[in-house]
Amino acid sequence: MARRYLMWFAHEHLDFRHSEMYSILSLLNLKIKFIEKPSIDKPYWIVELPSESCVKKIASRSVLLKNCIELWSRAKSETSLHENLKSAVKNISGEWIVPSTNDDASDIHICPSELIEACSRKDKSFKIDVETFCKHFTMKEKVDKIEHFSYLPLEGPVKLKNPDITLSYIEFYGVDPNNVPEQPCDLFFGRWVADGQRDLIQVHSLKKRQFIGNTSMDAQLSIIMANQAQVALGDVVLDPFVGSGSLLVAAAHFGGYVWGSDIDFMMLHARTRPTRVGQKVRHKEESIKGNMNQYGIQSRYLDVVVSDFSLPMWRDDLKFDAILTDPPYGVREPTEKIGIERDNYSLLEEHLDNHIPSKVEYGLPHIYSDLLNFAAKHLRIGRRLVCWYPLVRDEYREDHLPSHPCLELVGNSQQVLSKLTARRLLTYQKISDEIPNMPHDPNAGAHNFRDKYFAVGEISRREKKERRAEEIANSALYIKAKQEKSSNN
Ligand SMILES: C[S@@+](CC[C@H](N)C(=O)[O-])C[C@H]1O[C@@H](n2cnc3c(N)ncnc32)[C@H](O)[C@@H]1O
């Protein structure tokens, strides 16, 4: 039987909540019914879902979902909430309870007595948790609030660690810490059903990851990306700008078999200057594969290859189930491809062995045109490309986002980076197999982030100097690594 649930979300990355949840719902082929229109000002949704197992499946994926409870009562005042529960206790015969007194239009009195009855058995241990949002209460005050529920016919023993049943009482005081009301504006009571995947943020934290680079993607955003790409067990996933492989970790966690490629030999071999403050040299174990071992997902690691994305490397008929990527923005790493400005240039035979290919600018409009063309060709129909897109906030226009006739934009969430800049997480779904290789979209240039970023002076002279020093240090390391490699051979 469909039941009502309260889904409680983390109050961060608000713009991503809808996209992450809808990607998960469509991946699991589930329909959700809203009992109350969701609002970005509220960290919760009140919904109807077909069964508890559906709730658990959703929670097993979402990193923005904190937890989910089977909702027994929702009220605008404490009195109303308790009255509703008391009438359900009286009417233990199992009928839906008709709201009693004191009802606000938005009170939800849904507590069929059978829900309480199922929790009252003598052999079921239980505890009641109290959570308050935007207001702090002492332990003593929380215990007092728990005492108010003593009329519930809970016959089993109280057990604080791993009880059979956890009942949850939540008081919501709004989201403005500078304007906290005396009384809660919303109150909820119900049975805890499942936690979301917030723990993964710690487990996959970059702080504890063996190998990271300057632009490694944080754990939470990587998981959101894997969810929006709907990565599932057995999928073949590619990150063509793989860097230190953070997105591969998230994709492999959900069962994807992962490939990566990157133009930067040094990054792929974990030989760039160490990113961690105080670390002088890279450790031997640092590598993308080492990260996979760290999380026990090495069996899902296919490989990474050094390759310039502007030069097609994959067989034409090869298909991926998902492409997740964070292309270079030209700020913390250069946007370059292999090439030479001079015409009719050819390399002398004697220089072949030690040749370091020269590079030319690979502007963002070209990168995104190549990326969308690549996705249109190499994604399976119905599958997704999820990528970041940087821009200057004031100049954002949805109709200037990269586009392709074979790809439908199904998600577009903003992460603010600074007063002036932001990046958008774009999710495209492949809708057609008629693959016109689109020329570079002239509109895509409208958001030429790099030029505008530097033009608005977002980078300081000190940062420029530091970056230059890093480039010089990296080329010295590169030559050393190449020499080591050829002497090993
Ligand atoms: C923003 S970083 C990706 C970071 C990565 N998501 C991670 O977690 O470490 C962009 C990457 O694109 C790579 N890159 C730049 N130009 C490229 C090109 N033409 N072909 C392939 N990779 C390129 C850079 O070397 C860099 O590692």
PDB file of C-alpha atoms and ligand atoms in Angstrom, residues 215-217 240-247 262-264 307-309 326-328 333-334 336-337 362, ligand 1:
ATOM      1  CA  THR A 215      41.505  19.911  -9.388  1.00  0.00           C
ATOM      2  CA  SER A 216      40.207  16.667  -7.853  1.00  0.00           C
ATOM      3  CA  MET A 217      36.432  16.756  -7.575  1.00  0.00           C
ATOM      4  CA  PRO A 240      37.787  11.807 -21.026  1.00  0.00           C
ATOM      5  CA  PHE A 241      39.376  14.533 -18.809  1.00  0.00           C
ATOM      6  CA  VAL A 242      40.058  12.134 -15.977  1.00  0.00           C
ATOM      7  CA  GLY A 243      42.790  13.951 -13.994  1.00  0.00           C
ATOM      8  CA  SER A 244      43.190  12.150 -10.668  1.00  0.00           C
ATOM      9  CA  GLY A 245      40.130  10.002 -11.353  1.00  0.00           C
ATOM     10  CA  SER A 246      37.683  11.259  -8.706  1.00  0.00           C
ATOM     11  CA  LEU A 247      34.699  10.728 -10.961  1.00  0.00           C
ATOM     12  CA  ASP A 262      43.823  12.667 -20.030  1.00  0.00           C
ATOM     13  CA  ILE A 263      46.408  14.618 -21.981  1.00  0.00           C
ATOM     14  CA  ASP A 264      48.607  15.012 -18.923  1.00  0.00           C
ATOM     15  CA  SER A 307      45.321  10.903 -24.879  1.00  0.00           C
ATOM     16  CA  ASP A 308      44.330  14.286 -26.248  1.00  0.00           C
ATOM     17  CA  PHE A 309      40.544  14.493 -26.374  1.00  0.00           C
ATOM     18  CA  ASP A 326      34.973  17.987 -15.655  1.00  0.00           C
ATOM     19  CA  PRO A 327      36.835  19.556 -18.599  1.00  0.00           C
ATOM     20  CA  PRO A 328      39.634  22.072 -17.947  1.00  0.00           C
ATOM     21  CA  GLU A 333      45.051  23.967 -15.539  1.00  0.00           C
ATOM     22  CA  PRO A 334      45.612  25.011 -19.158  1.00  0.00           C
ATOM     23  CA  GLU A 336      45.409  22.797 -24.515  1.00  0.00           C
ATOM     24  CA  LYS A 337      45.500  20.270 -27.283  1.00  0.00           C
ATOM     25  CA  TYR A 362      41.917  24.394 -26.959  1.00  0.00           C
TER      26      TYR A 362
HETATM   27  C1  LIG B   1      39.353  19.854 -14.181  1.00  0.00           C
HETATM   28  S1  LIG B   1      40.578  18.691 -14.509  1.00  0.00           S
HETATM   29  C2  LIG B   1      39.769  17.168 -14.159  1.00  0.00           C
HETATM   30  C3  LIG B   1      39.906  16.803 -12.742  1.00  0.00           C
HETATM   31  C4  LIG B   1      39.349  15.450 -12.444  1.00  0.00           C
HETATM   32  N1  LIG B   1      37.893  15.444 -12.507  1.00  0.00           N
HETATM   33  C5  LIG B   1      39.808  14.994 -11.073  1.00  0.00           C
HETATM   34  O1  LIG B   1      38.958  14.708 -10.240  1.00  0.00           O
HETATM   35  O2  LIG B   1      41.012  14.958 -10.815  1.00  0.00           O
HETATM   36  C6  LIG B   1      40.692  18.671 -16.246  1.00  0.00           C
HETATM   37  C7  LIG B   1      41.662  17.677 -16.811  1.00  0.00           C
HETATM   38  O3  LIG B   1      41.605  17.783 -18.231  1.00  0.00           O
HETATM   39  C8  LIG B   1      42.888  17.471 -18.714  1.00  0.00           C
HETATM   40  N2  LIG B   1      43.014  18.001 -20.093  1.00  0.00           N
HETATM   41  C9  LIG B   1      43.274  19.262 -20.490  1.00  0.00           C
HETATM   42  N3  LIG B   1      43.302  19.327 -21.840  1.00  0.00           N
HETATM   43  C10 LIG B   1      43.040  18.079 -22.298  1.00  0.00           C
HETATM   44  C11 LIG B   1      42.922  17.503 -23.589  1.00  0.00           C
HETATM   45  N4  LIG B   1      43.106  18.227 -24.711  1.00  0.00           N
HETATM   46  N5  LIG B   1      42.627  16.181 -23.686  1.00  0.00           N
HETATM   47  C12 LIG B   1      42.462  15.420 -22.566  1.00  0.00           C
HETATM   48  N6  LIG B   1      42.581  15.911 -21.327  1.00  0.00           N
HETATM   49  C13 LIG B   1      42.854  17.223 -21.185  1.00  0.00           C
HETATM   50  C14 LIG B   1      43.824  18.142 -17.727  1.00  0.00           C
HETATM   51  O4  LIG B   1      45.093  17.523 -17.776  1.00  0.00           O
HETATM   52  C15 LIG B   1      43.105  17.908 -16.407  1.00  0.00           C
HETATM   53  O5  LIG B   1      43.596  16.766 -15.758  1.00  0.00           O
END
